[in-house]
Tab-separated table of C-alpha atoms in Angstrom:
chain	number	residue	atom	x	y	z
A	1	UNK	CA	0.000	0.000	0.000
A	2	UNK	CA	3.279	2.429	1.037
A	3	UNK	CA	4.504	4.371	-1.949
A	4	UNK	CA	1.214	3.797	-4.276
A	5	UNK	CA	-0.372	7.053	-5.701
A	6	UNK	CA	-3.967	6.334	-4.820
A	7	UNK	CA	-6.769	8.947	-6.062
A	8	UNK	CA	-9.737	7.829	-3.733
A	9	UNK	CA	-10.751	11.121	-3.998
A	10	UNK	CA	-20.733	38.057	7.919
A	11	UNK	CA	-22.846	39.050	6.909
A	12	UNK	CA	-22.228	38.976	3.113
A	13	UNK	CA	-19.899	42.074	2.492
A	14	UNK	CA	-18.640	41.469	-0.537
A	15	UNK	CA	-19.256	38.447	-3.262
A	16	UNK	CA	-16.133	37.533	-4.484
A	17	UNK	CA	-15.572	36.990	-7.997
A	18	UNK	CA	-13.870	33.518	-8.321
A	19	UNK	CA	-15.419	32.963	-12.018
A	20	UNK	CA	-12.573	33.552	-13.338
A	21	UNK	CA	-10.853	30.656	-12.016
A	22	UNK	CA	-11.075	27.027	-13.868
A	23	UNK	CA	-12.687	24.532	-11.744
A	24	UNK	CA	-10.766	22.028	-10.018
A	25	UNK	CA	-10.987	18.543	-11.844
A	26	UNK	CA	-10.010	15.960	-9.163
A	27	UNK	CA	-12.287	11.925	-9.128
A	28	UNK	CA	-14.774	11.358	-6.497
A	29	UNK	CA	-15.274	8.040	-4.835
A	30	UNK	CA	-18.382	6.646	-2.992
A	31	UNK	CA	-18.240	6.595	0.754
A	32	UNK	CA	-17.217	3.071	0.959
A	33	UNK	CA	-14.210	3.173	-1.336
A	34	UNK	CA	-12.244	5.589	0.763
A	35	UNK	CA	-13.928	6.507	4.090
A	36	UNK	CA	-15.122	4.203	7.030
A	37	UNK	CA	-18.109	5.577	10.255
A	38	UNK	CA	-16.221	7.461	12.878
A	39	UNK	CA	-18.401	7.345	15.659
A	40	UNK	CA	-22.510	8.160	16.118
A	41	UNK	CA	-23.469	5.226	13.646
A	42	UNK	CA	-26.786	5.604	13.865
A	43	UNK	CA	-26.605	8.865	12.813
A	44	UNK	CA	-24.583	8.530	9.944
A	45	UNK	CA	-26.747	8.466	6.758
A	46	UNK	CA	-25.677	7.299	3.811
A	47	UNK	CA	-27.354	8.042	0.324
A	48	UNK	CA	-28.841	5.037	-2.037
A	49	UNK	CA	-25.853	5.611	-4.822
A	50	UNK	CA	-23.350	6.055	-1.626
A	51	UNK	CA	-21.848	9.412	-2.881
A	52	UNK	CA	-23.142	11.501	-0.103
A	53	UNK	CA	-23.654	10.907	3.404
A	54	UNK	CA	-25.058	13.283	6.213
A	55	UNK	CA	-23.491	13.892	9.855
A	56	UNK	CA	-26.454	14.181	12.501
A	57	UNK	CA	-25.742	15.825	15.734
A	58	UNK	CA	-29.069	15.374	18.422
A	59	UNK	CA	-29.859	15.133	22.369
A	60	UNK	CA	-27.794	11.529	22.173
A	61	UNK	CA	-24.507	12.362	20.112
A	62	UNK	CA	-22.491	13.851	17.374
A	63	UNK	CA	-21.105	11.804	14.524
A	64	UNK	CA	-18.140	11.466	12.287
A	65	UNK	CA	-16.230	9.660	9.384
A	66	UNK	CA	-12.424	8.882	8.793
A	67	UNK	CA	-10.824	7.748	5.458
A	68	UNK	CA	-10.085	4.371	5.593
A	69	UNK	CA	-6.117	4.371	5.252
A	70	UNK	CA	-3.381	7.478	5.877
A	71	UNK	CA	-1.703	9.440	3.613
A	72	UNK	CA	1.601	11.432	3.094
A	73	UNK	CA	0.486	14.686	1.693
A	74	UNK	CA	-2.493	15.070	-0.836
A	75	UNK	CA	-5.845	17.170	-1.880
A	76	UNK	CA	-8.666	16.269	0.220
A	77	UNK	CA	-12.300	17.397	-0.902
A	78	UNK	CA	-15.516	17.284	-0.392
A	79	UNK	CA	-18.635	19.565	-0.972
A	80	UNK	CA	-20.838	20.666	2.316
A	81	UNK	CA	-23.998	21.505	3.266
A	82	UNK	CA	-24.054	22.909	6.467
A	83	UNK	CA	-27.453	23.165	9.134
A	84	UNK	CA	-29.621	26.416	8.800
A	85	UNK	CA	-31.825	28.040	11.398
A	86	UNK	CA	-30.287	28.326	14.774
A	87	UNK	CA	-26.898	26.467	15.386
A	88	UNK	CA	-25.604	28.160	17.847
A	89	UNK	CA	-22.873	26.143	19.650
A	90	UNK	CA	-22.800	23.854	16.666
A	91	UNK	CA	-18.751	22.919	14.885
A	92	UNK	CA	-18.635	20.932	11.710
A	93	UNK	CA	-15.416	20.061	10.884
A	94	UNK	CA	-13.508	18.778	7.562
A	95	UNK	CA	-10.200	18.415	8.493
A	96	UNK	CA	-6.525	15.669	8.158
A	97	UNK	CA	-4.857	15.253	11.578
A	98	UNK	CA	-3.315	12.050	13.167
A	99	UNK	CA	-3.941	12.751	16.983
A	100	UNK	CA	-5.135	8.889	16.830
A	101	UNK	CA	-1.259	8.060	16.218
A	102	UNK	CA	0.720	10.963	17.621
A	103	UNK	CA	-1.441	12.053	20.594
A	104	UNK	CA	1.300	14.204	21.877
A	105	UNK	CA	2.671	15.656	18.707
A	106	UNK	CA	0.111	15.339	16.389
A	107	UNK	CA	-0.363	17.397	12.958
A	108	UNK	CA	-3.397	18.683	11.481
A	109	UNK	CA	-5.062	21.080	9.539
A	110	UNK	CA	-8.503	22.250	9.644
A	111	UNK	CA	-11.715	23.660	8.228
A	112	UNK	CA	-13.833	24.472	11.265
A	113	UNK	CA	-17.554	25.558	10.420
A	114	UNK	CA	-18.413	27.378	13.546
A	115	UNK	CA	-22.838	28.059	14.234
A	116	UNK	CA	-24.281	30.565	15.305
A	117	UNK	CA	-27.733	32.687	16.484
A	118	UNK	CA	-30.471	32.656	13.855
A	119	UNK	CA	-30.033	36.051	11.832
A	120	UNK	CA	-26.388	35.917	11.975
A	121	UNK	CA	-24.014	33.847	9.838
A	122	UNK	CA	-21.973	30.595	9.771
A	123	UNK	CA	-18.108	31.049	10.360
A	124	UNK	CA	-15.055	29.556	9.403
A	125	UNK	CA	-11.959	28.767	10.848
A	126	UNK	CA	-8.825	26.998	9.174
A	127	UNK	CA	-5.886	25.695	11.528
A	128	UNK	CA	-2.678	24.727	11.125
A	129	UNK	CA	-0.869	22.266	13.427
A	130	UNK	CA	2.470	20.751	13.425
A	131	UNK	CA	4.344	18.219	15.825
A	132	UNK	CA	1.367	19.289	18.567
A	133	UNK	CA	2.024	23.070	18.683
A	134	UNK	CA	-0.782	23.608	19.660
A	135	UNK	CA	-0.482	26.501	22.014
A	136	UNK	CA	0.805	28.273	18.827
A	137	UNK	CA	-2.613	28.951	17.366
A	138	UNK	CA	-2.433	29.621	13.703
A	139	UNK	CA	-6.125	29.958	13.268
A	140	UNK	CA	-7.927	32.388	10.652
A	141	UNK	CA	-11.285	33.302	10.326
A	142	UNK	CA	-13.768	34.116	7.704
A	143	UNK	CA	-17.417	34.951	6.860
A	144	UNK	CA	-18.456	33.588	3.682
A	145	UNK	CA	-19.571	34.987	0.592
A	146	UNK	CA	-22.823	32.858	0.295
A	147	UNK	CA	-25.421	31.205	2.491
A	148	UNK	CA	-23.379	27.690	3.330
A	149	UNK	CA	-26.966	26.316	4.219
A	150	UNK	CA	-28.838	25.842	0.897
A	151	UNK	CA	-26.702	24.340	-1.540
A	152	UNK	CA	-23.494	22.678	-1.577
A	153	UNK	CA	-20.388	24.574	-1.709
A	154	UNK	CA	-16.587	22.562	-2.313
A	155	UNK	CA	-14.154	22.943	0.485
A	156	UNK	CA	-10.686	21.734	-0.134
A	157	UNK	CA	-7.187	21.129	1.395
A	158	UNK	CA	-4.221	20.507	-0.460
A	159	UNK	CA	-1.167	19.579	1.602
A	160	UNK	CA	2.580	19.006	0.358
A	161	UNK	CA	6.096	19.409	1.741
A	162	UNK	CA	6.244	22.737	0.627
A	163	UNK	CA	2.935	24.480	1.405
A	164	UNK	CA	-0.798	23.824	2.697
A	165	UNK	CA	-3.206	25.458	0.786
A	166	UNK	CA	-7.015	26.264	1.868
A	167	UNK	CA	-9.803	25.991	-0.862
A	168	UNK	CA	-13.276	27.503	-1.108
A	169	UNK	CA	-15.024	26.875	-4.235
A	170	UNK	CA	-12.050	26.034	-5.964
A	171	UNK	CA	-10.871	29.733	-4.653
A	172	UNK	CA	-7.434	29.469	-2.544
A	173	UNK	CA	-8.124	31.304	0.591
A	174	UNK	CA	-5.399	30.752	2.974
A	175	UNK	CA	-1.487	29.594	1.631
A	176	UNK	CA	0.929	28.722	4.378
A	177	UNK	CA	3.907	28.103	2.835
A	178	UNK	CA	6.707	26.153	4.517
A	179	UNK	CA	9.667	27.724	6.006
A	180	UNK	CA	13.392	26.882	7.882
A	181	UNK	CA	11.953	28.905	10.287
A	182	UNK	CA	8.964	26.983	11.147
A	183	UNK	CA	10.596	23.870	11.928
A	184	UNK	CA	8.184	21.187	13.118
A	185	UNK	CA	5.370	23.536	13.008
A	186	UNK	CA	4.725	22.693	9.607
A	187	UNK	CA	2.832	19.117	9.059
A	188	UNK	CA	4.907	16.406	8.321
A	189	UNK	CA	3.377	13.189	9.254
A	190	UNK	CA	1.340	11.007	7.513
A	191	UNK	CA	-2.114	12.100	8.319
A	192	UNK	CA	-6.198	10.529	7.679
A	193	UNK	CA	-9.114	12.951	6.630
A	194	UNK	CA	-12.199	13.319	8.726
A	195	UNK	CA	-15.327	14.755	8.847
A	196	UNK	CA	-17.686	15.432	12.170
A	197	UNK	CA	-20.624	17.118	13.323
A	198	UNK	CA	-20.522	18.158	17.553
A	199	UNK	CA	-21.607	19.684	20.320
A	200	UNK	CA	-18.641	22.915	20.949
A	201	UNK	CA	-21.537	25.076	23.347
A	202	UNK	CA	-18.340	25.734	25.696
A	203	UNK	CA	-16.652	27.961	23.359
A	204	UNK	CA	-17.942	27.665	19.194
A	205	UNK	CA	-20.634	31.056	19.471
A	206	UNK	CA	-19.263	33.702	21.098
A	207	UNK	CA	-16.941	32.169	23.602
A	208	UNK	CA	-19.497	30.109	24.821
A	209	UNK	CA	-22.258	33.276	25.479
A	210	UNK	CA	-24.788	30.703	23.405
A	211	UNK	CA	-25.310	27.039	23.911
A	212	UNK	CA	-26.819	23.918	21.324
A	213	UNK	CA	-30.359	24.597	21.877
A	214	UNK	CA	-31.439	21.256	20.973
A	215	UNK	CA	-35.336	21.746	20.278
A	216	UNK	CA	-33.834	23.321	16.566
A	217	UNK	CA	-31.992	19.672	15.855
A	218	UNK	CA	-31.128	17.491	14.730
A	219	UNK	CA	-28.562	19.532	12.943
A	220	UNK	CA	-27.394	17.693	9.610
A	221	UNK	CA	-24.346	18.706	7.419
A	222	UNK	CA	-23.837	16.924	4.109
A	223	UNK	CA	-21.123	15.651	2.288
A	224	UNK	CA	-20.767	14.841	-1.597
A	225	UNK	CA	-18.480	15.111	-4.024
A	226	UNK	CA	-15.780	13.321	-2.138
A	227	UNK	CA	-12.373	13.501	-2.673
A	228	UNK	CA	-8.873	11.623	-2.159
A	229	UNK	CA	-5.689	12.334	-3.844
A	230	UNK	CA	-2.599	11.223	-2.294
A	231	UNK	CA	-0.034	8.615	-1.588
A	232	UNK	CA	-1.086	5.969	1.289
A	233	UNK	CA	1.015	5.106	3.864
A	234	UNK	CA	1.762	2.998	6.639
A	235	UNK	CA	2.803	5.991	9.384
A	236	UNK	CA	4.856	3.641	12.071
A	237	UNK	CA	5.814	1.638	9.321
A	238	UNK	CA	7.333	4.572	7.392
A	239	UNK	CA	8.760	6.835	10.070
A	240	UNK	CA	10.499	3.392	11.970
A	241	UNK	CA	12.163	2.519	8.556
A	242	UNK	CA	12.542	5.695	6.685
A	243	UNK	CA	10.883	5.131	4.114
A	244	UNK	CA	9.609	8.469	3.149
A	245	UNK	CA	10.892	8.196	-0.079
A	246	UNK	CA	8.720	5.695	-1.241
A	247	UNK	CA	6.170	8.294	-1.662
A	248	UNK	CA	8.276	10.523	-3.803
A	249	UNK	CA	6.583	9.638	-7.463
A	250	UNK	CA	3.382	10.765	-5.762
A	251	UNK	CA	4.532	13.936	-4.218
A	252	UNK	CA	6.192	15.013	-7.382
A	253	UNK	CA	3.058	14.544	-9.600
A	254	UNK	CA	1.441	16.207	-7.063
A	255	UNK	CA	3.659	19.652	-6.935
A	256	UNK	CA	3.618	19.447	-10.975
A	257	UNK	CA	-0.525	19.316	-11.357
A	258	UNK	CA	-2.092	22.595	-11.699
A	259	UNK	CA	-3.511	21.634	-7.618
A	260	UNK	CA	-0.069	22.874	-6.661
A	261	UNK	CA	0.317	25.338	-8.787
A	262	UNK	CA	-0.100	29.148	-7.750
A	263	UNK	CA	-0.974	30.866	-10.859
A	264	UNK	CA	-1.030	34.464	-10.919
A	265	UNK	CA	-4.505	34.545	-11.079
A	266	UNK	CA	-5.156	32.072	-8.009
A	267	UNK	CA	-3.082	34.927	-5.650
A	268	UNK	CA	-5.474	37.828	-6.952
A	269	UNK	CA	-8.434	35.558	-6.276
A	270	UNK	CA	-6.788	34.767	-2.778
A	271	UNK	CA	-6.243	38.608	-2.169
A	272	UNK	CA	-9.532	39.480	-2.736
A	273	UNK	CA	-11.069	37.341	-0.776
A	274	UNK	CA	-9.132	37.868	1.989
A	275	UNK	CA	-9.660	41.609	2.086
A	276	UNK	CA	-13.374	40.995	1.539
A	277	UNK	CA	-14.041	37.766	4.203
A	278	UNK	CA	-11.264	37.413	6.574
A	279	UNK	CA	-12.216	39.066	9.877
A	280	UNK	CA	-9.434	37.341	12.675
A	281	UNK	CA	-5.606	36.541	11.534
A	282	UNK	CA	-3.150	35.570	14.562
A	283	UNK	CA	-0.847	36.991	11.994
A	284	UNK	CA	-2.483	40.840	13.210
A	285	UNK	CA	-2.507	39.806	16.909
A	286	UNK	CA	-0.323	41.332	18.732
A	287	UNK	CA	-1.554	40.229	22.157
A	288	UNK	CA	-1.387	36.868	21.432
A	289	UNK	CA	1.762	36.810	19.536
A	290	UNK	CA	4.074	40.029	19.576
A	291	UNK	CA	6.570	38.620	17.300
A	292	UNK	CA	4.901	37.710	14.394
A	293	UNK	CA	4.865	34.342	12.868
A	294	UNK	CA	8.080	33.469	10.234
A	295	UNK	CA	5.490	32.516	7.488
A	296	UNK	CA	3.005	35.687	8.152
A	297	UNK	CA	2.992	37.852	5.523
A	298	UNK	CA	2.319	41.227	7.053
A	299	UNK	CA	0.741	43.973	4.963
A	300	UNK	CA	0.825	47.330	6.427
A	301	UNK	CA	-2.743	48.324	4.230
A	302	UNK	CA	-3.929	45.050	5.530
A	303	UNK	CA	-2.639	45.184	9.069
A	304	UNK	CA	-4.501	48.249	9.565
A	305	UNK	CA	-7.876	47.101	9.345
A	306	UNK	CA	-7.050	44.896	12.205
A	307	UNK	CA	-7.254	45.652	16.149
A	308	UNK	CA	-4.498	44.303	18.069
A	309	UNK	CA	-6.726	41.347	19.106
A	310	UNK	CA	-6.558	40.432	15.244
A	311	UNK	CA	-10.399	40.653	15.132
A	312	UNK	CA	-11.176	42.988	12.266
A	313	UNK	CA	-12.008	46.613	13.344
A	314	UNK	CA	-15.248	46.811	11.779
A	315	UNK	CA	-18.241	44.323	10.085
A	316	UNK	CA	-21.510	45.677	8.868
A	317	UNK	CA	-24.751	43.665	9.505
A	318	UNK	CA	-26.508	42.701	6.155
A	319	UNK	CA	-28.289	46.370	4.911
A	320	UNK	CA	-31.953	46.238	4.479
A	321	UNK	CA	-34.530	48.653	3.754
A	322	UNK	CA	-34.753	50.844	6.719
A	323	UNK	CA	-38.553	51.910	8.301
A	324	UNK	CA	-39.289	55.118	8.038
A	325	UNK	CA	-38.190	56.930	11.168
A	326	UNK	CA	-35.633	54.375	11.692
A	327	UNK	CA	-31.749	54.342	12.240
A	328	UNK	CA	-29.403	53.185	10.214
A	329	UNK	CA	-27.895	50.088	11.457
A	330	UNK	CA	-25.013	50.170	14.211
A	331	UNK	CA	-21.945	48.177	12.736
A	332	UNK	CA	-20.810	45.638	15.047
A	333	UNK	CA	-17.964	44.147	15.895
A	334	UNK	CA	-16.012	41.351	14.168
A	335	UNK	CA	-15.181	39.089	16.936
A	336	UNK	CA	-19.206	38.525	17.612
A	337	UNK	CA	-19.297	36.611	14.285
């Protein structure tokens, strides 16, 4: 199995234009060629043509999937459809880590779809762990530029020695590119892909201010369009006898497909959604981290927009048609999303 390349695979401020950008052509797999139930079986439901399965989280438990073997880098995809209505409390997560095998220093790197109040919007966080660092938060967040709750939007993580790259819609969002610097920080382990729907009411909405309010479940995210690319790996076999290497074909097909490739037109895409979506950085807080990071990439036109905090200064609620007699509406502030 070692060494074979294996393709198992805010408010709205601003819509960004990603049209421009050619969709990403990668093969999807049923559930049972690549993926295996995590935990919460009986609330893991699984479509007739087994190409799309839905997460339940009620009164009783969460759920969760894994893929059914590791893997030394790779693109890992899959589109989501997250709960609507009140989800307060609420964390889906798509995300590679291999805490199962390294409890102490794991890796992983995460999309975190955090709930929220009815009226106000889903957010999402991406992470970045490496050899269990993590007291050294790398974590970015972002409104999105569409309502994650009626259709199915693509999600994406594409992970190789030299850089982890987040995708929304085929849009890079977030590149964190590998440096001396970083040392262990960056992922290096052979990692699985999962996929989970909990309860987070201690800390998900607001620091905790609003709990799962369970009379509005169960609360279902779906998955289609799922994706594997990568080379699988035994981890303890590989790291006891070195044989890294054996995934080298793979990696190198993988850094020469236009996945890994950073086109000038993927980094203007990135830019503008980051200017338009992003709303906390650790790279802009200063209270957390003084020094910043050796991979942040600090813009001084970008910076200021920031607090120290790293919370953007200002978000707008959505505008609507004010009353007659009424006040315009109050902005409010970025770390409430």
């Amino acid at each position: 199995m070692a060494g074979a390349l294996v393709v198992v695979v805010m408010v709205v401020v601003v819509v960004v234009a990603a049209a421009a950008l050619p969709a990403i052509d990668v093969t999807t797999v049923a559930f049972e060629e690549g993926y295996t139930p995590l935990f919460g079986f009986d609330n893991i439901l699984r479509s007739g043509d087994d190409r799309t399965v839905s997460l339940l989280l009620d009164r009783s438990t969460g759920s969760g999937f894994i893929s059914s073997s590791m893997y030394q880098h790779g693109f890992f995809s899959a589109s989501i459809k997250l709960p609507s209505d009140y989800t307060a409390g609420v964390v889906v997560a798509f995300y590679t880590s291999n805490g199962d095998v390294f409890e102490k220093r794991h890796d992983e790197l995460d999309f975190e779809f955090l709930g929220n109040i009815r009226g106000k919007p889903w957010r999402v966080q991406t992470n970045v762990y490496g050899n269990g660092s993590v007291s050294r938060g790398r974590e970015e967040r972002y409104v999105l530029p569409f309502d994650p709750t009626t259709e199915f939007h693509r999600y994406s993580i594409l992970w190789t020695r030299a850089a982890v790259v987040f995708f929304v819609d085929d849009v890079p969002v977030r590149e964190v590119r590998r440096s001396p610097a970083m040392a262990g920080d960056f992922p290096s382990k052979p990692m699985s892909l999962y996929a989970t729907v909990w309860d987070a009411s201690t800390w998900a909405t607001s620091g905790g201010r609003y709990r799962v309010n369970y009379r509005h479940g169960p609360f279902v995210a779906s998955f289609t369009d799922l994706a594997l690319v990568g080379c699988r790996v035994d981890p303890i076999q590989m790291l006891s006898s070195g044989a890294s290497g054996e995934c080298a074909a793979a990696e190198g097909a993988l850094l020469a497909s236009d996945l890994a490739v950073m086109t000038l037109e993927k980094q203007q895409a990135m830019r503008r959604f980051r200017e338009n979506n992003m709303v906390y950085s650790y790279c802009y807080d200063a209270r957390r981290y003084p020094v910043p990071f050796p991979e942040c990439d600090v813009v001084d036109s970008e910076r200021r927009r920031f607090k120290n905090s790293g919370h953007l200064r200002l978000a707008f609620r959505r505008r609507r048609r004010p009353r007659p007699g009424s006040r315009p509406a109050k902005p409010t502030s970025a770390a409430d999303m």
